[in-house]
CSV table of N, CA and C in Angstrom, one decimal:
chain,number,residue,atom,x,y,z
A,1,UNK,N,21.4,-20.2,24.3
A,1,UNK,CA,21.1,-18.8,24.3
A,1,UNK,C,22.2,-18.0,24.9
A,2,UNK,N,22.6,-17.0,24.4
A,2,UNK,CA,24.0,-16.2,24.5
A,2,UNK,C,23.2,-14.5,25.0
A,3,UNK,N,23.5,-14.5,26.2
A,3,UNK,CA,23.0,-13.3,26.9
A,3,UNK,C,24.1,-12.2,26.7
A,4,UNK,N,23.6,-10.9,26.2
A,4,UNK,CA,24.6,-10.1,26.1
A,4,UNK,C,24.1,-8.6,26.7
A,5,UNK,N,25.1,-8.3,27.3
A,5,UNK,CA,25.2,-6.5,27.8
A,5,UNK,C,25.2,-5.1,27.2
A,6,UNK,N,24.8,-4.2,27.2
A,6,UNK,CA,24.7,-3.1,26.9
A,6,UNK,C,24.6,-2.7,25.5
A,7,UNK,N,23.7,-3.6,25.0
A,7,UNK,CA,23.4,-3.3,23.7
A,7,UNK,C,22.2,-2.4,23.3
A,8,UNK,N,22.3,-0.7,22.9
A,8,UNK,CA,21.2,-0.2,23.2
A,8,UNK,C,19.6,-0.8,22.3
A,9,UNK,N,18.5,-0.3,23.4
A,9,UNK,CA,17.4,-0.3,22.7
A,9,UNK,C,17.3,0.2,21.3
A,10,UNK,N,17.6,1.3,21.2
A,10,UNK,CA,17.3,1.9,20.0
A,10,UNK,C,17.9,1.4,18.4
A,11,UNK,N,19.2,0.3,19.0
A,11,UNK,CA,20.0,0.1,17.6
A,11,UNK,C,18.7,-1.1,17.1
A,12,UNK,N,17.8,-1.5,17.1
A,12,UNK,CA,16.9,-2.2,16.4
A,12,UNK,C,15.9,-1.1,15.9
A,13,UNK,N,15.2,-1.5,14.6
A,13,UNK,CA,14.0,-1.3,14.6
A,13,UNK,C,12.9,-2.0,15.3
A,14,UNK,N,11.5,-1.3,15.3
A,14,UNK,CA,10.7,-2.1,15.9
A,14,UNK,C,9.7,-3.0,15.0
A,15,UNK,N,9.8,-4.1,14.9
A,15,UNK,CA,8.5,-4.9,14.4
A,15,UNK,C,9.4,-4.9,12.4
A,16,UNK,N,8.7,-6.3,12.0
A,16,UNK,CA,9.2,-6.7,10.7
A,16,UNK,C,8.9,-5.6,9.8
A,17,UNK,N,8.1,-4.6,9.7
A,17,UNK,CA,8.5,-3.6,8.9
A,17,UNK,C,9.1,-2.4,8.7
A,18,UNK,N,9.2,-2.2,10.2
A,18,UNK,CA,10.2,-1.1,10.7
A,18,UNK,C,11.5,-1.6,9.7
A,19,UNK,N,11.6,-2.7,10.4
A,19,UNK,CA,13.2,-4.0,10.0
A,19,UNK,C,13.6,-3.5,8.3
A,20,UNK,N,12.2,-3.9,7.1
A,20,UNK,CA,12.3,-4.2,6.3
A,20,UNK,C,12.5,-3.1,5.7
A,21,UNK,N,11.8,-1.6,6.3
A,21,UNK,CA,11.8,-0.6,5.8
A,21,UNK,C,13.4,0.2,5.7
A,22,UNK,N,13.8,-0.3,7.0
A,22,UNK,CA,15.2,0.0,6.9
A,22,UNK,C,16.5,-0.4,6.7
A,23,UNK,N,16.0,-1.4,5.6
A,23,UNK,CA,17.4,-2.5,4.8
A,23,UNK,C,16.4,-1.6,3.6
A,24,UNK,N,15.6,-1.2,3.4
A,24,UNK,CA,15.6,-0.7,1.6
A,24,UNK,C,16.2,0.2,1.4
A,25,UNK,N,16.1,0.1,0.5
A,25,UNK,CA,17.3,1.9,-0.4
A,25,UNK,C,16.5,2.3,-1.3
A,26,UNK,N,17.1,3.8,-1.4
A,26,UNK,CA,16.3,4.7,-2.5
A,26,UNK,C,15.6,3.6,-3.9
A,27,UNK,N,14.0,3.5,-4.2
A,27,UNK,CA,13.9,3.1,-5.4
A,27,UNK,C,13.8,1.2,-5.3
A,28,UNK,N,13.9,0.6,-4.0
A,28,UNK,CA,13.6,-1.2,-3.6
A,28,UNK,C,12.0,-0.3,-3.4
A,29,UNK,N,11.2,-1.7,-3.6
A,29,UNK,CA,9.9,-1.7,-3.5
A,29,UNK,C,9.6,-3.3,-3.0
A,30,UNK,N,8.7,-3.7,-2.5
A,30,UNK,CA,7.8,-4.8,-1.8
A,30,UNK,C,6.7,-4.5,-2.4
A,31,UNK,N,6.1,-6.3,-2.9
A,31,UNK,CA,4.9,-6.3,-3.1
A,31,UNK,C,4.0,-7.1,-1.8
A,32,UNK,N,3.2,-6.5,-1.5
A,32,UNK,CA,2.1,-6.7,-0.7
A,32,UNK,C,0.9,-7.3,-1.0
A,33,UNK,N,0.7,-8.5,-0.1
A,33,UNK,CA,-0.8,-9.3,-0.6
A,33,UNK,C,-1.7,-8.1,-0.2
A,34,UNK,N,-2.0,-7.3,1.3
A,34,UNK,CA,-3.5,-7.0,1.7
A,34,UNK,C,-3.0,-5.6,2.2
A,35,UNK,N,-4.4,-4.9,2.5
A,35,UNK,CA,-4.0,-3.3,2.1
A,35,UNK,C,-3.1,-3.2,3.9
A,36,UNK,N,-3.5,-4.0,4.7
A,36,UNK,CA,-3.1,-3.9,6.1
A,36,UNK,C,-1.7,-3.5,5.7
A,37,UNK,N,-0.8,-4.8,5.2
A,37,UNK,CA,0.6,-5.2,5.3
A,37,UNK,C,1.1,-3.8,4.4
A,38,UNK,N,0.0,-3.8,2.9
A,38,UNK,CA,0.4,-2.4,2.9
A,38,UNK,C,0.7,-0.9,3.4
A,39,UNK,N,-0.2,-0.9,4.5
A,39,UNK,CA,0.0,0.2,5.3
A,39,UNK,C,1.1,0.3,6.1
A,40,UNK,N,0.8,-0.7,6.9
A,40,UNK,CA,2.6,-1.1,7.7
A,40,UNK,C,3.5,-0.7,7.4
A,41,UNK,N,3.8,-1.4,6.0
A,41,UNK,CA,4.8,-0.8,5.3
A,41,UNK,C,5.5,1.0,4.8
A,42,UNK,N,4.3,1.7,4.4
A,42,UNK,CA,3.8,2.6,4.3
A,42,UNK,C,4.0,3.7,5.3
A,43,UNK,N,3.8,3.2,6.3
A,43,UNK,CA,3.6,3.7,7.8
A,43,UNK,C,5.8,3.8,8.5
A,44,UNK,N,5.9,2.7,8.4
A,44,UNK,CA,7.2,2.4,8.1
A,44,UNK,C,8.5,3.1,7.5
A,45,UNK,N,8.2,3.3,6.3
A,45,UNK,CA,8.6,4.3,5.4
A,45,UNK,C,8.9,6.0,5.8
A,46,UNK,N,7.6,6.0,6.4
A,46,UNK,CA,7.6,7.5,6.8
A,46,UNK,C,8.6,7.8,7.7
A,47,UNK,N,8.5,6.7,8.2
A,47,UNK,CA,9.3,6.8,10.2
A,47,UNK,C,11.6,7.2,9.2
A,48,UNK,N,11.7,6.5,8.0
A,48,UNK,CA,13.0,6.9,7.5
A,48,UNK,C,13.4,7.9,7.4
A,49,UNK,N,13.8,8.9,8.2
A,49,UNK,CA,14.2,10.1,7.8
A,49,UNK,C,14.9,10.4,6.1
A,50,UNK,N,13.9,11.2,5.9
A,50,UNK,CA,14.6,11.9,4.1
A,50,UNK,C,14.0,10.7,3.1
A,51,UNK,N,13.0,9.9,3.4
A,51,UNK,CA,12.3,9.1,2.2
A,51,UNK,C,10.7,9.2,2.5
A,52,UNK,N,10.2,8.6,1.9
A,52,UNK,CA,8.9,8.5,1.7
A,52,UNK,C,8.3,7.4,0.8
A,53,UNK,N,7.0,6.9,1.1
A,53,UNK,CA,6.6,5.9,0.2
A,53,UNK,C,5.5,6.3,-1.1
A,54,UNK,N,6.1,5.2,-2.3
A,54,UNK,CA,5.4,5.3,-3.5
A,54,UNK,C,4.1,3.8,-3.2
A,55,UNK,N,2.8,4.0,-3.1
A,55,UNK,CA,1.8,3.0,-3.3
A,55,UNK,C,1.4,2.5,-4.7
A,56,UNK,N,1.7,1.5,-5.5
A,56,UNK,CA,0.6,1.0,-6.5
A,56,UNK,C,-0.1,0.1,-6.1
A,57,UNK,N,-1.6,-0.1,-7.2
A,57,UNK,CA,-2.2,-1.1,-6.9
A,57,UNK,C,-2.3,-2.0,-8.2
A,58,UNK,N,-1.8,-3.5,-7.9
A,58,UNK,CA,-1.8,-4.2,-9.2
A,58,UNK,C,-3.3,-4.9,-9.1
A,59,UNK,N,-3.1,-5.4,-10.6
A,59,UNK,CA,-5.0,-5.3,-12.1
A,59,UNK,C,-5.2,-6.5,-10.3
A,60,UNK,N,-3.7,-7.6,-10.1
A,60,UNK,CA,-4.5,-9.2,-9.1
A,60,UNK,C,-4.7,-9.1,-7.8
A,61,UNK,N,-4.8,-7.1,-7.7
A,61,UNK,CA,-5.2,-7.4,-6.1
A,61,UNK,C,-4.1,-7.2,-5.3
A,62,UNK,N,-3.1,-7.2,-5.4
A,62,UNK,CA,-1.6,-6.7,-4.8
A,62,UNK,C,-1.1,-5.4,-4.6
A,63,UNK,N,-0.6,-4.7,-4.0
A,63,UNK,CA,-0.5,-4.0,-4.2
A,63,UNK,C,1.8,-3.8,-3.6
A,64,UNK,N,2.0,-2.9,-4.3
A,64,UNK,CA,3.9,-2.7,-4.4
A,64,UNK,C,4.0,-1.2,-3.7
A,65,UNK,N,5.1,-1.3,-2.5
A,65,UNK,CA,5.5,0.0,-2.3
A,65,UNK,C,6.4,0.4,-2.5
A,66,UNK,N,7.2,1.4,-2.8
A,66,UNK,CA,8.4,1.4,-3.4
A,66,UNK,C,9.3,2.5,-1.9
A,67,UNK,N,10.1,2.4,-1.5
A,67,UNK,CA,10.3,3.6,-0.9
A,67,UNK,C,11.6,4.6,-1.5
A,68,UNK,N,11.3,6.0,-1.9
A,68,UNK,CA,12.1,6.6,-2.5
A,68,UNK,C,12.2,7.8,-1.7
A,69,UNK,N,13.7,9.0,-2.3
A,69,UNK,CA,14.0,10.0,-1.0
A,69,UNK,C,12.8,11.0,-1.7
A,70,UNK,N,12.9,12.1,-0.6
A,70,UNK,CA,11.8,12.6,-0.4
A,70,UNK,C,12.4,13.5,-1.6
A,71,UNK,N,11.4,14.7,-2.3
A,71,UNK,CA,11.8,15.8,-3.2
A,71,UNK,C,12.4,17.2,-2.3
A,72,UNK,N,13.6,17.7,-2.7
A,72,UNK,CA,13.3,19.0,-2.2
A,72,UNK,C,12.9,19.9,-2.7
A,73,UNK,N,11.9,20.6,-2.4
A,73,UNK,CA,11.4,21.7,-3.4
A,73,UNK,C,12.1,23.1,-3.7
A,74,UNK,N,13.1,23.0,-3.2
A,74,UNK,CA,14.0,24.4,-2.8
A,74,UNK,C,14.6,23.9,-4.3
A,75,UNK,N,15.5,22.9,-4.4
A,75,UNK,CA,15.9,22.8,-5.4
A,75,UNK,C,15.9,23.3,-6.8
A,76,UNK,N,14.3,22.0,-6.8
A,76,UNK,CA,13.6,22.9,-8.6
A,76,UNK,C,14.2,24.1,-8.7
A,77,UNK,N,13.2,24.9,-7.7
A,77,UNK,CA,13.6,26.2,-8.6
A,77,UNK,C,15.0,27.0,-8.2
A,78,UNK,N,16.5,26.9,-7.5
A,78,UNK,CA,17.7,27.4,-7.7
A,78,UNK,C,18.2,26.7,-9.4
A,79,UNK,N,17.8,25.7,-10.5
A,79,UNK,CA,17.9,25.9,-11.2
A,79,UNK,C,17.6,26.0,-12.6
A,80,UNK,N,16.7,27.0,-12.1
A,80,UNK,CA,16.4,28.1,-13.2
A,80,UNK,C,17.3,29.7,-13.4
């Protein structure tokens, strides 16, 4: 075991989907066995600043989240 100093709290996420939410990039998705893991996930997502999560639910019970950046709505309309 290799003890080490001054490594802040904050440079981790907390808990496996914090983790997993913040190795995805714009448009990676995870499929999910149960609506739990899917929430987690979900829940996770939000915490990324400038993304948000996409939910499906597949025909076998599964369900996929996708996490993509958020919309800005100012945008749309500067180009009109």
């Amino acid at each position: 075991m290799k003890i080490e100093r001054n490594i802040p709290i904050t440079s981790f996420p907390r808990g496996k989907y914090a983790y997993a939410a913040s190795l995805m990039e714009a448009g990676d998705s995870v499929r999910c066995r149960t609506k739990k893991e899917t929430f987690s996930l979900r829940g996770a997502i939000y915490q990324c600043e400038g993304y948000k999560p996409v939910v499906r639910k597949h025909i076998d019970g599964t369900w996929r989240v996708w996490k993509v950046k958020k919309e800005d709505k100012g945008d749309e309309k500067s180009n009109t």
